CSV table of C-alpha atoms in Angstrom, one decimal:
chain,number,residue,atom,x,y,z
J,1,GLN,CA,0.0,0.0,0.0
J,2,LYS,CA,1.3,3.4,-1.0
J,3,GLU,CA,1.9,5.8,1.9
J,4,VAL,CA,0.3,8.7,0.3
J,5,GLU,CA,-2.3,8.3,-2.4
J,6,GLN,CA,-3.9,10.7,-4.9
J,7,ASN,CA,-6.1,10.4,-7.9
J,8,SER,CA,-3.8,11.1,-10.8
J,9,GLY,CA,-6.6,12.8,-12.8
J,10,PRO,CA,-6.7,14.7,-15.0
J,11,LEU,CA,-9.3,16.8,-13.1
J,12,SER,CA,-10.9,19.4,-15.4
J,13,VAL,CA,-12.9,22.3,-14.1
J,14,PRO,CA,-14.2,25.4,-15.8
J,15,GLU,CA,-12.7,28.9,-14.9
J,16,GLY,CA,-14.3,30.3,-11.8
J,17,ALA,CA,-15.3,26.9,-10.4
J,18,ILE,CA,-14.0,25.3,-7.2
J,19,ALA,CA,-11.4,22.5,-7.8
J,20,SER,CA,-11.3,19.8,-5.1
J,21,LEU,CA,-8.2,17.7,-4.8
J,22,ASN,CA,-8.0,14.7,-2.4
J,23,CYS,CA,-5.4,12.7,-0.8
J,24,THR,CA,-5.3,9.8,1.6
J,25,TYR,CA,-2.5,8.5,3.8
J,26,SER,CA,-1.7,5.2,5.5
J,27,ASP,CA,0.6,6.1,8.4
J,28,ARG,CA,-1.4,7.2,11.3
J,29,GLY,CA,1.7,8.6,12.8
J,30,SER,CA,2.0,11.3,10.1
J,31,GLN,CA,1.6,14.7,11.7
J,32,SER,CA,2.3,17.3,8.9
J,33,PHE,CA,0.8,17.5,5.5
J,34,PHE,CA,1.7,19.8,2.5
J,35,TRP,CA,0.3,20.7,-0.8
J,36,TYR,CA,2.8,21.6,-3.6
J,37,ARG,CA,2.0,22.8,-7.1
J,38,GLN,CA,4.3,21.8,-9.9
J,39,TYR,CA,4.2,23.3,-13.4
J,40,SER,CA,5.5,21.2,-16.2
J,41,GLY,CA,9.3,21.4,-16.3
J,42,LYS,CA,9.5,23.3,-13.0
J,43,SER,CA,10.2,22.2,-9.4
J,44,PRO,CA,7.5,21.8,-6.8
J,45,GLU,CA,6.3,25.0,-5.1
J,46,LEU,CA,4.8,25.1,-1.6
J,47,ILE,CA,1.1,26.1,-1.5
J,48,MET,CA,0.1,25.2,2.1
J,49,PHE,CA,0.9,23.1,5.1
J,50,ILE,CA,-1.5,21.8,7.7
J,51,TYR,CA,-1.1,19.7,10.8
J,52,SER,CA,-4.2,20.4,12.9
J,53,ASN,CA,-7.6,18.8,12.2
J,54,GLY,CA,-10.0,21.1,10.4
J,55,ASP,CA,-9.7,23.8,7.7
J,56,LYS,CA,-6.9,26.2,6.9
J,57,GLU,CA,-7.5,29.0,4.5
J,58,ASP,CA,-5.0,31.1,2.5
J,59,GLY,CA,-6.5,33.3,-0.1
J,60,ARG,CA,-8.2,31.1,-2.7
J,61,PHE,CA,-6.8,27.9,-1.2
J,62,THR,CA,-8.3,25.9,1.7
J,63,ALA,CA,-6.6,22.8,3.1
J,64,GLN,CA,-8.6,20.3,5.1
J,65,LEU,CA,-7.3,17.6,7.4
J,66,ASN,CA,-9.2,14.8,8.9
J,67,LYS,CA,-6.8,12.6,10.9
J,68,ALA,CA,-9.5,10.1,12.0
J,69,SER,CA,-10.2,9.3,8.3
J,70,GLN,CA,-6.6,9.9,7.2
J,71,TYR,CA,-7.7,12.3,4.6
J,72,VAL,CA,-6.3,15.6,3.3
J,73,SER,CA,-7.8,17.9,0.7
J,74,LEU,CA,-7.2,21.1,-1.1
J,75,LEU,CA,-9.9,23.4,-2.4
J,76,ILE,CA,-9.1,26.0,-5.0
J,77,ARG,CA,-11.8,28.7,-5.3
J,78,ASP,CA,-12.4,30.8,-8.3
J,79,SER,CA,-10.0,28.5,-10.3
J,80,GLN,CA,-7.9,30.3,-13.0
J,81,PRO,CA,-6.2,28.9,-16.1
J,82,SER,CA,-2.9,29.7,-14.4
J,83,ASP,CA,-3.9,27.1,-11.7
J,84,SER,CA,-3.4,24.4,-14.3
J,85,ALA,CA,-0.6,22.2,-12.9
J,86,THR,CA,0.0,19.0,-11.1
J,87,TYR,CA,-0.7,19.2,-7.3
J,88,LEU,CA,1.3,17.1,-5.0
J,89,CYS,CA,0.2,16.0,-1.6
J,90,ALA,CA,2.9,15.1,0.9
J,91,GLY,CA,3.1,13.8,4.4
J,92,VAL,CA,5.9,13.6,6.9
J,93,THR,CA,6.6,10.2,8.4
J,94,GLY,CA,9.3,9.2,10.9
J,95,GLY,CA,10.7,12.6,11.3
J,96,PHE,CA,12.4,14.0,8.2
J,97,LYS,CA,10.9,11.6,5.6
J,98,THR,CA,8.6,13.6,3.5
J,99,ILE,CA,6.7,11.3,1.1
J,100,PHE,CA,4.8,12.5,-1.9
J,101,GLY,CA,1.7,11.2,-3.6
J,102,ALA,CA,1.7,10.6,-7.3
J,103,GLY,CA,0.1,14.0,-7.9
J,104,THR,CA,-3.2,15.2,-9.5
J,105,ARG,CA,-3.2,17.0,-12.8
J,106,LEU,CA,-5.5,19.9,-12.8
J,107,PHE,CA,-6.8,21.6,-16.0
J,108,VAL,CA,-8.8,24.8,-15.7
J,109,LYS,CA,-10.6,25.6,-18.9
J,110,ALA,CA,-11.0,29.3,-19.9
D,1,ASP,CA,12.2,33.0,-6.1
D,2,THR,CA,13.5,30.0,-4.3
D,3,GLU,CA,16.1,30.5,-1.7
D,4,VAL,CA,17.6,27.1,-2.5
D,5,THR,CA,20.1,27.4,-5.3
D,6,GLN,CA,21.1,24.5,-7.5
D,7,THR,CA,23.9,24.2,-10.1
D,8,PRO,CA,24.1,23.3,-12.9
D,9,LYS,CA,20.6,23.7,-14.2
D,10,HIS,CA,21.3,21.2,-17.0
D,11,LEU,CA,24.0,18.5,-17.2
D,12,VAL,CA,24.8,16.0,-19.9
D,13,MET,CA,27.3,13.3,-18.9
D,14,GLY,CA,28.6,10.0,-20.3
D,15,MET,CA,28.4,6.8,-18.4
D,16,THR,CA,32.1,6.9,-17.5
D,17,ASN,CA,32.2,10.5,-16.4
D,18,LYS,CA,32.3,11.9,-12.9
D,19,LYS,CA,30.4,15.0,-12.2
D,20,SER,CA,28.7,16.7,-9.2
D,21,LEU,CA,25.5,18.6,-8.5
D,22,LYS,CA,25.6,21.4,-6.1
D,23,CYS,CA,23.0,22.9,-3.8
D,24,GLU,CA,23.1,25.9,-1.5
D,25,GLN,CA,20.6,27.4,1.0
D,26,HIS,CA,20.8,30.5,3.1
D,27,MET,CA,17.7,30.1,5.2
D,28,GLY,CA,19.5,28.7,8.2
D,29,HIS,CA,17.8,25.4,7.7
D,30,ARG,CA,19.5,22.4,9.3
D,31,ALA,CA,18.1,19.6,7.1
D,32,MET,CA,18.9,19.2,3.5
D,33,TYR,CA,17.6,16.6,1.0
D,34,TRP,CA,18.1,15.2,-2.4
D,35,TYR,CA,15.1,14.0,-4.4
D,36,LYS,CA,15.0,12.4,-7.8
D,37,GLN,CA,12.0,13.0,-10.1
D,38,LYS,CA,11.3,11.2,-13.3
D,39,ALA,CA,8.8,12.5,-15.8
D,40,LYS,CA,5.1,12.4,-14.7
D,41,LYS,CA,6.2,10.9,-11.4
D,42,PRO,CA,6.4,12.5,-7.9
D,43,PRO,CA,9.7,13.3,-6.3
D,44,GLU,CA,11.4,10.3,-4.8
D,45,LEU,CA,13.5,10.7,-1.6
D,46,MET,CA,17.1,9.8,-2.0
D,47,PHE,CA,19.1,11.3,1.0
D,48,VAL,CA,18.5,13.4,4.1
D,49,TYR,CA,21.1,15.3,6.0
D,50,SER,CA,20.3,16.5,9.4
D,51,TYR,CA,22.9,18.8,11.1
D,52,GLU,CA,25.4,17.9,8.4
D,53,LYS,CA,25.1,14.2,9.2
D,54,LEU,CA,23.5,11.7,6.8
D,55,SER,CA,20.3,10.6,8.5
D,56,ILE,CA,18.5,8.8,5.7
D,57,ASN,CA,19.8,6.9,2.7
D,58,GLU,CA,16.9,5.4,0.8
D,59,SER,CA,18.9,2.4,-0.5
D,60,VAL,CA,20.4,4.6,-3.3
D,61,PRO,CA,23.0,2.9,-5.5
D,62,SER,CA,26.5,3.8,-4.7
D,63,ARG,CA,27.1,5.5,-8.0
D,64,PHE,CA,25.3,8.4,-6.2
D,65,SER,CA,27.4,9.8,-3.3
D,66,PRO,CA,26.2,12.8,-1.2
D,67,GLU,CA,28.2,15.1,0.7
D,68,CYS,CA,27.4,17.9,3.1
D,69,PRO,CA,30.4,20.1,3.6
D,70,ASN,CA,28.6,22.6,5.9
D,71,SER,CA,25.2,23.6,6.9
D,72,SER,CA,24.5,25.6,3.8
D,73,LEU,CA,25.9,23.3,1.2
D,74,LEU,CA,24.9,19.9,-0.2
D,75,ASN,CA,26.6,18.1,-3.1
D,76,LEU,CA,25.7,14.9,-5.0
D,77,HIS,CA,28.7,13.3,-6.6
D,78,LEU,CA,27.8,11.2,-9.7
D,79,HIS,CA,30.0,8.4,-11.1
D,80,ALA,CA,29.4,5.6,-13.6
D,81,LEU,CA,25.7,6.5,-14.0
D,82,GLN,CA,23.3,4.6,-16.3
D,83,PRO,CA,20.9,6.2,-18.9
D,84,GLU,CA,18.0,5.3,-16.6
D,85,ASP,CA,19.5,7.7,-14.1
D,86,SER,CA,18.5,10.6,-16.3
D,87,ALA,CA,16.0,12.7,-14.3
D,88,LEU,CA,15.4,16.0,-12.5
D,89,TYR,CA,17.4,16.0,-9.3
D,90,LEU,CA,15.9,18.3,-6.7
D,91,CYS,CA,17.6,19.7,-3.6
D,92,ALA,CA,15.5,20.8,-0.7
D,93,SER,CA,15.9,22.2,2.8
D,94,SER,CA,13.8,22.5,6.0
D,95,GLN,CA,14.2,23.7,9.5
D,96,THR,CA,14.6,21.4,12.5
D,97,LYS,CA,11.8,19.0,13.3
D,98,GLY,CA,11.0,20.7,16.6
D,99,GLU,CA,7.7,22.1,15.3
D,100,SER,CA,5.3,20.7,12.8
D,101,SER,CA,5.7,23.6,10.4
D,102,GLY,CA,9.4,23.1,10.6
D,103,ASN,CA,9.1,20.0,8.5
D,104,THR,CA,8.1,22.2,5.5
D,105,ILE,CA,10.6,21.5,2.7
D,106,TYR,CA,11.5,24.1,0.1
D,107,PHE,CA,12.8,23.0,-3.2
D,108,GLY,CA,15.5,24.4,-5.4
D,109,GLU,CA,14.7,24.7,-9.2
D,110,GLY,CA,16.3,21.4,-9.9
D,111,SER,CA,19.2,20.1,-12.1
D,112,TRP,CA,18.2,18.3,-15.2
D,113,LEU,CA,20.5,15.4,-15.7
D,114,THR,CA,20.9,13.4,-19.0
D,115,VAL,CA,23.1,10.3,-19.0
D,116,VAL,CA,24.2,9.3,-22.6
């Protein structure tokens, strides 16, 4: 079983819609979770981190963590074509080991 | 712009060559990482240095040899690589693990490696 799982997509949403990206993890000891955005040919760029149950909002982005269900999500409101990228979910296990999910490709149609 | 700097951005090397990838960060972070990323795949952890000591080696072949000369620098020495080692090599850093947010890793722009 993979430690961090994501639907690879592609997820296609119209401009202005809400994009919902989901991630599950297997290690109950994982405490910190991250969402990165990666454009084609570029390195991953941090969007948000979350380590408490509940929601965390930053601008158009909201991260949600449910430790009981071992579930992390990212909502992107008012999606823009510039949001089209691969979104990587990551969790920290055993201290310094940050493990990435396979990534979800998001396409925002103008 | 990222505060983790990697050089070179592109490297082409033969299978008998010896080369090095270099990484530098000036954020005062005490953990540094090497990840390898193939096309359409997530970053795959290779090595972790914590306080300049190697703390994680993910069973990486010995043709990859990491080195951490000081808290700001991280090198990856390459020797006798194979064509399948061609990938994007990402350096990253993070603070200590004392706080949950301190686990946040920040990536450099990466070094594109092609082995011919």
